[in-house]
Amino acid sequence: QTGAKPKKHRRLKKKGSIVKISILGFLTLVGILMSVLSFHLPFNNGVQKYNSFATSVQMSLDLKGGFYAVYEADDKEVDGLSLAMDKTRDSLENLVVSAYSESTVVRQGVSRIRVQAPEAEGVQSMLETVGKPTTVSFKINDKEEMNGSHIESATPVKNYGGVAIAVVIKFNDLGKKEFDRVTGDNIGQTLVLEVTPKGQTVNTTNISLNQHITDGTAVISGGLQSFEQATTFAAQLAAGSFAAPLKTIEIAPLAPTLGQNTQLFVAIAAGVLLAAVIAYLCVRYKFMGLMAAFAFVMFSVLLLFGLAVVPWVRLSIAGVAGVLVGVALAVDAAFVIIQKVKEEYKAGKSLNASLAAGFHRGFMAMLDTHIVSLVASIVILGFVPGVFKGFGLVLLIATLVSMFSMVFVFGKLLRYMAAILGDKKADKMGLKRGEGIVVDEESGVIMHTDVERVNPVEMATNKA
């Protein structure tokens, strides 16, 4: 018999581990409820409503549908109509796509433009507004200094420079020079922005000129109480800047491009996937699998939270693919870590030593795949246009959540479960010793009892 004492690892206390797992379990349960349940809050007489993570995730046209609008030039006899319509299409695209990603703005024939935008706060109001020819004027002491032709784009934004809701106006080259002159020559004055939709009364916004502005950008925040209001105001400014003013031909709801029941099918598929992964982990890997399933549920909750709160996310079918890749990364990480721990325990190490060594080896393998995924998502966000940006953003969020869930959460859970079960019940974690290896549970000494070590020369002599 030969023996070797393993390196000692700090053991966690059983009671403390039970308390910590209970706390994590409670937090996970709260997260699950917040992910799927919406309810009215006991504030403002119950008017204020909490929306679950799942219902707060913004959907794109292919999953949720939205609205489409068709516009026509208000004056078809204008000189250079085709060029004017191209410029108008560009201005309209700047407005719509900046406010609602994955929208589309295309020319139809000589004098028409078609817009498709996903269902979201303020989108219908915006589409109605841009179809009303509007006059925009910037005045000081009732003298017009600039007008809508100087505006390049107007964009509604959230959380801009410490302001909750604002509209950012960017001027074109000529407008930038004029705004430079106006703000430089009139510091301390009030610049009055007049917006007059056709057939309606004038709306005025007072802008205090407190400094000389040279970058061709103006930020309007006063009086904007909601994002929908900001969107409407930005649409009015954009309408006043069009080279070819537009009139509305049609605005109507647009069904999801993948079918009416797409969201339901996606939700069912997600539920089946979650249940299948949890069942497989628990059956195949016992208590280690149970802890992996625990971490995977936390991964799912945190991923939903990330998709709900990151403002640039608009989930499309490409985004769903990003979610699936993130799920694969998380599950693969769990499998790798579990297998490495089993290998270490099979070789004769104690339970705590097996967890430490196996987790370290599994982490290094897991880290490589997650880094590759992070790099890929960043490249997609930086260089790939269109709908694939949604895939890149969702993949980035899913990868970061996977790293947190499988490194921090799963690692902690394994240690807590080991403290609760102890070395004598390691088999309940799906762990087995290798053939011929016996460990003295009292001393921790590894003994090879079934392996004969015979000198090859002596064996040959005996056979002769």
mmCIF file with all atom_site columns, C-alpha atoms in Angstrom, residues 17-182:
data_model
loop_
_atom_site.group_PDB
_atom_site.id
_atom_site.type_symbol
_atom_site.label_atom_id
_atom_site.label_alt_id
_atom_site.label_comp_id
_atom_site.label_asym_id
_atom_site.label_entity_id
_atom_site.label_seq_id
_atom_site.pdbx_PDB_ins_code
_atom_site.Cartn_x
_atom_site.Cartn_y
_atom_site.Cartn_z
_atom_site.occupancy
_atom_site.B_iso_or_equiv
_atom_site.pdbx_formal_charge
_atom_site.auth_seq_id
_atom_site.auth_comp_id
_atom_site.auth_asym_id
_atom_site.auth_atom_id
_atom_site.pdbx_PDB_model_num
ATOM 1   C CA . SER A 1 17  ? -23.887 26.894 4.076   1.00 0.00 ? 17  SER A CA 1
ATOM 2   C CA . ILE A 1 18  ? -27.535 25.970 4.607   1.00 0.00 ? 18  ILE A CA 1
ATOM 3   C CA . VAL A 1 19  ? -28.342 29.590 5.468   1.00 0.00 ? 19  VAL A CA 1
ATOM 4   C CA . LYS A 1 20  ? -26.503 30.908 2.396   1.00 0.00 ? 20  LYS A CA 1
ATOM 5   C CA . ILE A 1 21  ? -28.199 28.476 0.015   1.00 0.00 ? 21  ILE A CA 1
ATOM 6   C CA . SER A 1 22  ? -31.551 29.397 1.584   1.00 0.00 ? 22  SER A CA 1
ATOM 7   C CA . ILE A 1 23  ? -30.877 33.106 1.021   1.00 0.00 ? 23  ILE A CA 1
ATOM 8   C CA . LEU A 1 24  ? -29.856 32.512 -2.588  1.00 0.00 ? 24  LEU A CA 1
ATOM 9   C CA . GLY A 1 25  ? -32.940 30.360 -3.061  1.00 0.00 ? 25  GLY A CA 1
ATOM 10  C CA . PHE A 1 26  ? -35.200 33.086 -1.690  1.00 0.00 ? 26  PHE A CA 1
ATOM 11  C CA . LEU A 1 27  ? -33.596 35.734 -3.917  1.00 0.00 ? 27  LEU A CA 1
ATOM 12  C CA . THR A 1 28  ? -33.966 33.444 -6.911  1.00 0.00 ? 28  THR A CA 1
ATOM 13  C CA . LEU A 1 29  ? -37.644 32.881 -6.131  1.00 0.00 ? 29  LEU A CA 1
ATOM 14  C CA . VAL A 1 30  ? -38.183 36.643 -5.889  1.00 0.00 ? 30  VAL A CA 1
ATOM 15  C CA . GLY A 1 31  ? -36.373 37.017 -9.219  1.00 0.00 ? 31  GLY A CA 1
ATOM 16  C CA . ILE A 1 32  ? -38.606 34.393 -10.846 1.00 0.00 ? 32  ILE A CA 1
ATOM 17  C CA . LEU A 1 33  ? -41.754 36.147 -9.602  1.00 0.00 ? 33  LEU A CA 1
ATOM 18  C CA . MET A 1 34  ? -40.466 39.540 -10.822 1.00 0.00 ? 34  MET A CA 1
ATOM 19  C CA . SER A 1 35  ? -39.646 37.960 -14.172 1.00 0.00 ? 35  SER A CA 1
ATOM 20  C CA . VAL A 1 36  ? -43.148 36.682 -14.916 1.00 0.00 ? 36  VAL A CA 1
ATOM 21  C CA . LEU A 1 37  ? -45.664 38.637 -12.788 1.00 0.00 ? 37  LEU A CA 1
ATOM 22  C CA . SER A 1 38  ? -46.952 42.155 -13.427 1.00 0.00 ? 38  SER A CA 1
ATOM 23  C CA . PHE A 1 39  ? -49.035 43.929 -10.805 1.00 0.00 ? 39  PHE A CA 1
ATOM 24  C CA . HIS A 1 40  ? -50.298 47.303 -9.611  1.00 0.00 ? 40  HIS A CA 1
ATOM 25  C CA . LEU A 1 41  ? -48.210 48.985 -6.933  1.00 0.00 ? 41  LEU A CA 1
ATOM 26  C CA . PRO A 1 42  ? -49.839 50.457 -3.799  1.00 0.00 ? 42  PRO A CA 1
ATOM 27  C CA . PHE A 1 43  ? -48.900 53.997 -4.871  1.00 0.00 ? 43  PHE A CA 1
ATOM 28  C CA . ASN A 1 44  ? -51.000 56.737 -6.461  1.00 0.00 ? 44  ASN A CA 1
ATOM 29  C CA . ASN A 1 45  ? -54.207 54.825 -5.661  1.00 0.00 ? 45  ASN A CA 1
ATOM 30  C CA . GLY A 1 46  ? -52.953 51.742 -7.446  1.00 0.00 ? 46  GLY A CA 1
ATOM 31  C CA . VAL A 1 47  ? -52.469 53.536 -10.773 1.00 0.00 ? 47  VAL A CA 1
ATOM 32  C CA . GLN A 1 48  ? -48.738 52.848 -10.925 1.00 0.00 ? 48  GLN A CA 1
ATOM 33  C CA . LYS A 1 49  ? -47.993 49.399 -12.380 1.00 0.00 ? 49  LYS A CA 1
ATOM 34  C CA . TYR A 1 50  ? -44.956 47.129 -12.161 1.00 0.00 ? 50  TYR A CA 1
ATOM 35  C CA . ASN A 1 51  ? -44.209 45.330 -15.419 1.00 0.00 ? 51  ASN A CA 1
ATOM 36  C CA . SER A 1 52  ? -42.387 42.004 -15.213 1.00 0.00 ? 52  SER A CA 1
ATOM 37  C CA . PHE A 1 53  ? -38.983 41.504 -16.815 1.00 0.00 ? 53  PHE A CA 1
ATOM 38  C CA . ALA A 1 54  ? -40.575 39.339 -19.510 1.00 0.00 ? 54  ALA A CA 1
ATOM 39  C CA . THR A 1 55  ? -43.171 41.952 -20.491 1.00 0.00 ? 55  THR A CA 1
ATOM 40  C CA . SER A 1 56  ? -40.602 44.771 -20.311 1.00 0.00 ? 56  SER A CA 1
ATOM 41  C CA . VAL A 1 57  ? -38.370 43.271 -23.003 1.00 0.00 ? 57  VAL A CA 1
ATOM 42  C CA . GLN A 1 58  ? -38.896 45.294 -26.159 1.00 0.00 ? 58  GLN A CA 1
ATOM 43  C CA . MET A 1 59  ? -39.767 43.218 -29.217 1.00 0.00 ? 59  MET A CA 1
ATOM 44  C CA . SER A 1 60  ? -39.032 43.886 -32.865 1.00 0.00 ? 60  SER A CA 1
ATOM 45  C CA . LEU A 1 61  ? -41.292 43.733 -35.885 1.00 0.00 ? 61  LEU A CA 1
ATOM 46  C CA . ASP A 1 62  ? -40.767 40.029 -36.530 1.00 0.00 ? 62  ASP A CA 1
ATOM 47  C CA . LEU A 1 63  ? -41.879 39.008 -33.011 1.00 0.00 ? 63  LEU A CA 1
ATOM 48  C CA . LYS A 1 64  ? -44.414 41.639 -31.959 1.00 0.00 ? 64  LYS A CA 1
ATOM 49  C CA . GLY A 1 65  ? -45.341 43.657 -35.016 1.00 0.00 ? 65  GLY A CA 1
ATOM 50  C CA . GLY A 1 66  ? -45.857 47.405 -34.966 1.00 0.00 ? 66  GLY A CA 1
ATOM 51  C CA . PHE A 1 67  ? -47.089 50.062 -37.382 1.00 0.00 ? 67  PHE A CA 1
ATOM 52  C CA . TYR A 1 68  ? -46.514 51.026 -40.959 1.00 0.00 ? 68  TYR A CA 1
ATOM 53  C CA . ALA A 1 69  ? -47.087 54.402 -42.566 1.00 0.00 ? 69  ALA A CA 1
ATOM 54  C CA . VAL A 1 70  ? -47.109 55.619 -46.155 1.00 0.00 ? 70  VAL A CA 1
ATOM 55  C CA . TYR A 1 71  ? -46.347 59.272 -46.896 1.00 0.00 ? 71  TYR A CA 1
ATOM 56  C CA . GLU A 1 72  ? -46.489 61.331 -50.075 1.00 0.00 ? 72  GLU A CA 1
ATOM 57  C CA . ALA A 1 73  ? -44.834 64.594 -50.998 1.00 0.00 ? 73  ALA A CA 1
ATOM 58  C CA . ASP A 1 74  ? -47.170 67.461 -50.098 1.00 0.00 ? 74  ASP A CA 1
ATOM 59  C CA . ASP A 1 75  ? -46.130 69.266 -53.286 1.00 0.00 ? 75  ASP A CA 1
ATOM 60  C CA . LYS A 1 76  ? -45.364 66.955 -56.222 1.00 0.00 ? 76  LYS A CA 1
ATOM 61  C CA . GLU A 1 77  ? -44.486 69.854 -58.499 1.00 0.00 ? 77  GLU A CA 1
ATOM 62  C CA . VAL A 1 78  ? -41.435 70.977 -56.513 1.00 0.00 ? 78  VAL A CA 1
ATOM 63  C CA . ASP A 1 79  ? -38.231 71.235 -58.541 1.00 0.00 ? 79  ASP A CA 1
ATOM 64  C CA . GLY A 1 80  ? -35.824 68.322 -58.095 1.00 0.00 ? 80  GLY A CA 1
ATOM 65  C CA . LEU A 1 81  ? -38.479 66.180 -56.414 1.00 0.00 ? 81  LEU A CA 1
ATOM 66  C CA . SER A 1 82  ? -36.461 62.948 -56.565 1.00 0.00 ? 82  SER A CA 1
ATOM 67  C CA . LEU A 1 83  ? -33.424 64.496 -54.849 1.00 0.00 ? 83  LEU A CA 1
ATOM 68  C CA . ALA A 1 84  ? -35.671 66.202 -52.283 1.00 0.00 ? 84  ALA A CA 1
ATOM 69  C CA . MET A 1 85  ? -37.382 62.865 -51.519 1.00 0.00 ? 85  MET A CA 1
ATOM 70  C CA . ASP A 1 86  ? -33.988 61.195 -51.032 1.00 0.00 ? 86  ASP A CA 1
ATOM 71  C CA . LYS A 1 87  ? -32.998 63.877 -48.512 1.00 0.00 ? 87  LYS A CA 1
ATOM 72  C CA . THR A 1 88  ? -36.365 63.581 -46.794 1.00 0.00 ? 88  THR A CA 1
ATOM 73  C CA . ARG A 1 89  ? -36.033 59.804 -46.578 1.00 0.00 ? 89  ARG A CA 1
ATOM 74  C CA . ASP A 1 90  ? -32.589 60.223 -44.957 1.00 0.00 ? 90  ASP A CA 1
ATOM 75  C CA . SER A 1 91  ? -33.930 62.733 -42.410 1.00 0.00 ? 91  SER A CA 1
ATOM 76  C CA . LEU A 1 92  ? -36.898 60.521 -41.614 1.00 0.00 ? 92  LEU A CA 1
ATOM 77  C CA . GLU A 1 93  ? -34.644 57.492 -41.203 1.00 0.00 ? 93  GLU A CA 1
ATOM 78  C CA . ASN A 1 94  ? -32.416 59.434 -38.781 1.00 0.00 ? 94  ASN A CA 1
ATOM 79  C CA . LEU A 1 95  ? -35.484 60.166 -36.660 1.00 0.00 ? 95  LEU A CA 1
ATOM 80  C CA . VAL A 1 96  ? -37.183 56.762 -36.757 1.00 0.00 ? 96  VAL A CA 1
ATOM 81  C CA . VAL A 1 97  ? -34.173 54.448 -36.519 1.00 0.00 ? 97  VAL A CA 1
ATOM 82  C CA . SER A 1 98  ? -32.484 56.460 -33.761 1.00 0.00 ? 98  SER A CA 1
ATOM 83  C CA . ALA A 1 99  ? -35.663 56.302 -31.670 1.00 0.00 ? 99  ALA A CA 1
ATOM 84  C CA . TYR A 1 100 ? -36.738 52.773 -32.636 1.00 0.00 ? 100 TYR A CA 1
ATOM 85  C CA . SER A 1 101 ? -33.984 50.493 -33.842 1.00 0.00 ? 101 SER A CA 1
ATOM 86  C CA . GLU A 1 102 ? -34.745 47.944 -36.561 1.00 0.00 ? 102 GLU A CA 1
ATOM 87  C CA . SER A 1 103 ? -37.275 50.281 -38.174 1.00 0.00 ? 103 SER A CA 1
ATOM 88  C CA . THR A 1 104 ? -37.188 50.583 -41.961 1.00 0.00 ? 104 THR A CA 1
ATOM 89  C CA . VAL A 1 105 ? -37.669 53.646 -44.180 1.00 0.00 ? 105 VAL A CA 1
ATOM 90  C CA . VAL A 1 106 ? -37.833 53.101 -47.962 1.00 0.00 ? 106 VAL A CA 1
ATOM 91  C CA . ARG A 1 107 ? -38.821 55.045 -51.079 1.00 0.00 ? 107 ARG A CA 1
ATOM 92  C CA . GLN A 1 108 ? -41.919 53.947 -52.985 1.00 0.00 ? 108 GLN A CA 1
ATOM 93  C CA . GLY A 1 109 ? -42.032 55.243 -56.498 1.00 0.00 ? 109 GLY A CA 1
ATOM 94  C CA . VAL A 1 110 ? -41.207 58.888 -57.184 1.00 0.00 ? 110 VAL A CA 1
ATOM 95  C CA . SER A 1 111 ? -43.139 60.708 -54.473 1.00 0.00 ? 111 SER A CA 1
ATOM 96  C CA . ARG A 1 112 ? -43.853 58.234 -51.663 1.00 0.00 ? 112 ARG A CA 1
ATOM 97  C CA . ILE A 1 113 ? -42.034 56.899 -48.582 1.00 0.00 ? 113 ILE A CA 1
ATOM 98  C CA . ARG A 1 114 ? -42.992 53.844 -46.506 1.00 0.00 ? 114 ARG A CA 1
ATOM 99  C CA . VAL A 1 115 ? -42.016 53.458 -42.825 1.00 0.00 ? 115 VAL A CA 1
ATOM 100 C CA . GLN A 1 116 ? -42.234 50.333 -40.671 1.00 0.00 ? 116 GLN A CA 1
ATOM 101 C CA . ALA A 1 117 ? -41.595 50.676 -36.944 1.00 0.00 ? 117 ALA A CA 1
ATOM 102 C CA . PRO A 1 118 ? -41.951 48.208 -34.025 1.00 0.00 ? 118 PRO A CA 1
ATOM 103 C CA . GLU A 1 119 ? -44.658 48.685 -31.442 1.00 0.00 ? 119 GLU A CA 1
ATOM 104 C CA . ALA A 1 120 ? -43.262 50.882 -28.669 1.00 0.00 ? 120 ALA A CA 1
ATOM 105 C CA . GLU A 1 121 ? -43.979 53.961 -26.584 1.00 0.00 ? 121 GLU A CA 1
ATOM 106 C CA . GLY A 1 122 ? -44.651 56.994 -28.777 1.00 0.00 ? 122 GLY A CA 1
ATOM 107 C CA . VAL A 1 123 ? -44.232 55.300 -32.163 1.00 0.00 ? 123 VAL A CA 1
ATOM 108 C CA . GLN A 1 124 ? -47.807 55.853 -33.399 1.00 0.00 ? 124 GLN A CA 1
ATOM 109 C CA . SER A 1 125 ? -47.768 59.496 -32.326 1.00 0.00 ? 125 SER A CA 1
ATOM 110 C CA . MET A 1 126 ? -44.441 59.995 -34.114 1.00 0.00 ? 126 MET A CA 1
ATOM 111 C CA . LEU A 1 127 ? -45.739 58.464 -37.351 1.00 0.00 ? 127 LEU A CA 1
ATOM 112 C CA . GLU A 1 128 ? -48.813 60.698 -37.247 1.00 0.00 ? 128 GLU A CA 1
ATOM 113 C CA . THR A 1 129 ? -46.735 63.812 -36.597 1.00 0.00 ? 129 THR A CA 1
ATOM 114 C CA . VAL A 1 130 ? -44.204 63.472 -39.421 1.00 0.00 ? 130 VAL A CA 1
ATOM 115 C CA . GLY A 1 131 ? -47.089 63.369 -41.899 1.00 0.00 ? 131 GLY A CA 1
ATOM 116 C CA . LYS A 1 132 ? -48.107 66.933 -41.038 1.00 0.00 ? 132 LYS A CA 1
ATOM 117 C CA . PRO A 1 133 ? -46.130 69.650 -42.879 1.00 0.00 ? 133 PRO A CA 1
ATOM 118 C CA . THR A 1 134 ? -44.548 71.822 -40.201 1.00 0.00 ? 134 THR A CA 1
ATOM 119 C CA . THR A 1 135 ? -42.780 75.169 -40.061 1.00 0.00 ? 135 THR A CA 1
ATOM 120 C CA . VAL A 1 136 ? -39.822 75.539 -37.680 1.00 0.00 ? 136 VAL A CA 1
ATOM 121 C CA . SER A 1 137 ? -38.268 78.880 -36.814 1.00 0.00 ? 137 SER A CA 1
ATOM 122 C CA . PHE A 1 138 ? -35.577 80.071 -34.365 1.00 0.00 ? 138 PHE A CA 1
ATOM 123 C CA . LYS A 1 139 ? -36.128 83.702 -33.340 1.00 0.00 ? 139 LYS A CA 1
ATOM 124 C CA . ILE A 1 140 ? -34.495 86.325 -31.144 1.00 0.00 ? 140 ILE A CA 1
ATOM 125 C CA . ASN A 1 141 ? -36.588 89.411 -30.402 1.00 0.00 ? 141 ASN A CA 1
ATOM 126 C CA . ASP A 1 142 ? -39.117 88.308 -33.068 1.00 0.00 ? 142 ASP A CA 1
ATOM 127 C CA . LYS A 1 143 ? -36.392 88.221 -35.735 1.00 0.00 ? 143 LYS A CA 1
ATOM 128 C CA . GLU A 1 144 ? -35.897 84.864 -37.455 1.00 0.00 ? 144 GLU A CA 1
ATOM 129 C CA . GLU A 1 145 ? -32.277 83.749 -37.164 1.00 0.00 ? 145 GLU A CA 1
ATOM 130 C CA . MET A 1 146 ? -32.621 80.102 -38.345 1.00 0.00 ? 146 MET A CA 1
ATOM 131 C CA . ASN A 1 147 ? -35.288 77.726 -39.665 1.00 0.00 ? 147 ASN A CA 1
ATOM 132 C CA . GLY A 1 148 ? -36.019 74.047 -40.258 1.00 0.00 ? 148 GLY A CA 1
ATOM 133 C CA . SER A 1 149 ? -33.722 73.853 -43.283 1.00 0.00 ? 149 SER A CA 1
ATOM 134 C CA . HIS A 1 150 ? -30.756 74.175 -40.906 1.00 0.00 ? 150 HIS A CA 1
ATOM 135 C CA . ILE A 1 151 ? -31.701 71.002 -38.978 1.00 0.00 ? 151 ILE A CA 1
ATOM 136 C CA . GLU A 1 152 ? -29.999 67.735 -39.885 1.00 0.00 ? 152 GLU A CA 1
ATOM 137 C CA . SER A 1 153 ? -31.694 65.520 -37.281 1.00 0.00 ? 153 SER A CA 1
ATOM 138 C CA . ALA A 1 154 ? -33.814 65.609 -34.126 1.00 0.00 ? 154 ALA A CA 1
ATOM 139 C CA . THR A 1 155 ? -33.596 62.621 -31.790 1.00 0.00 ? 155 THR A CA 1
ATOM 140 C CA . PRO A 1 156 ? -35.560 61.816 -28.611 1.00 0.00 ? 156 PRO A CA 1
ATOM 141 C CA . VAL A 1 157 ? -33.263 60.378 -25.928 1.00 0.00 ? 157 VAL A CA 1
ATOM 142 C CA . LYS A 1 158 ? -33.372 59.053 -22.377 1.00 0.00 ? 158 LYS A CA 1
ATOM 143 C CA . ASN A 1 159 ? -30.783 59.713 -19.652 1.00 0.00 ? 159 ASN A CA 1
ATOM 144 C CA . TYR A 1 160 ? -28.759 62.183 -21.685 1.00 0.00 ? 160 TYR A CA 1
ATOM 145 C CA . GLY A 1 161 ? -26.153 64.189 -19.786 1.00 0.00 ? 161 GLY A CA 1
ATOM 146 C CA . GLY A 1 162 ? -27.987 63.837 -16.484 1.00 0.00 ? 162 GLY A CA 1
ATOM 147 C CA . VAL A 1 163 ? -31.370 64.698 -18.037 1.00 0.00 ? 163 VAL A CA 1
ATOM 148 C CA . ALA A 1 164 ? -34.082 62.028 -17.890 1.00 0.00 ? 164 ALA A CA 1
ATOM 149 C CA . ILE A 1 165 ? -35.751 62.913 -21.218 1.00 0.00 ? 165 ILE A CA 1
ATOM 150 C CA . ALA A 1 166 ? -34.554 65.277 -23.926 1.00 0.00 ? 166 ALA A CA 1
ATOM 151 C CA . VAL A 1 167 ? -34.493 65.985 -27.645 1.00 0.00 ? 167 VAL A CA 1
ATOM 152 C CA . VAL A 1 168 ? -31.084 66.400 -29.257 1.00 0.00 ? 168 VAL A CA 1
ATOM 153 C CA . ILE A 1 169 ? -31.003 68.653 -32.330 1.00 0.00 ? 169 ILE A CA 1
ATOM 154 C CA . LYS A 1 170 ? -28.052 68.351 -34.697 1.00 0.00 ? 170 LYS A CA 1
ATOM 155 C CA . PHE A 1 171 ? -27.606 71.040 -37.318 1.00 0.00 ? 171 PHE A CA 1
ATOM 156 C CA . ASN A 1 172 ? -26.235 70.561 -40.832 1.00 0.00 ? 172 ASN A CA 1
ATOM 157 C CA . ASP A 1 173 ? -23.084 72.338 -41.992 1.00 0.00 ? 173 ASP A CA 1
ATOM 158 C CA . LEU A 1 174 ? -24.867 75.616 -42.722 1.00 0.00 ? 174 LEU A CA 1
ATOM 159 C CA . GLY A 1 175 ? -26.931 75.322 -39.551 1.00 0.00 ? 175 GLY A CA 1
ATOM 160 C CA . LYS A 1 176 ? -23.805 74.664 -37.481 1.00 0.00 ? 176 LYS A CA 1
ATOM 161 C CA . LYS A 1 177 ? -22.259 77.932 -38.697 1.00 0.00 ? 177 LYS A CA 1
ATOM 162 C CA . GLU A 1 178 ? -25.474 79.848 -38.064 1.00 0.00 ? 178 GLU A CA 1
ATOM 163 C CA . PHE A 1 179 ? -25.959 78.359 -34.577 1.00 0.00 ? 179 PHE A CA 1
ATOM 164 C CA . ASP A 1 180 ? -22.335 79.205 -33.800 1.00 0.00 ? 180 ASP A CA 1
ATOM 165 C CA . ARG A 1 181 ? -23.026 82.827 -34.793 1.00 0.00 ? 181 ARG A CA 1
ATOM 166 C CA . VAL A 1 182 ? -26.377 83.072 -32.995 1.00 0.00 ? 182 VAL A CA 1
#
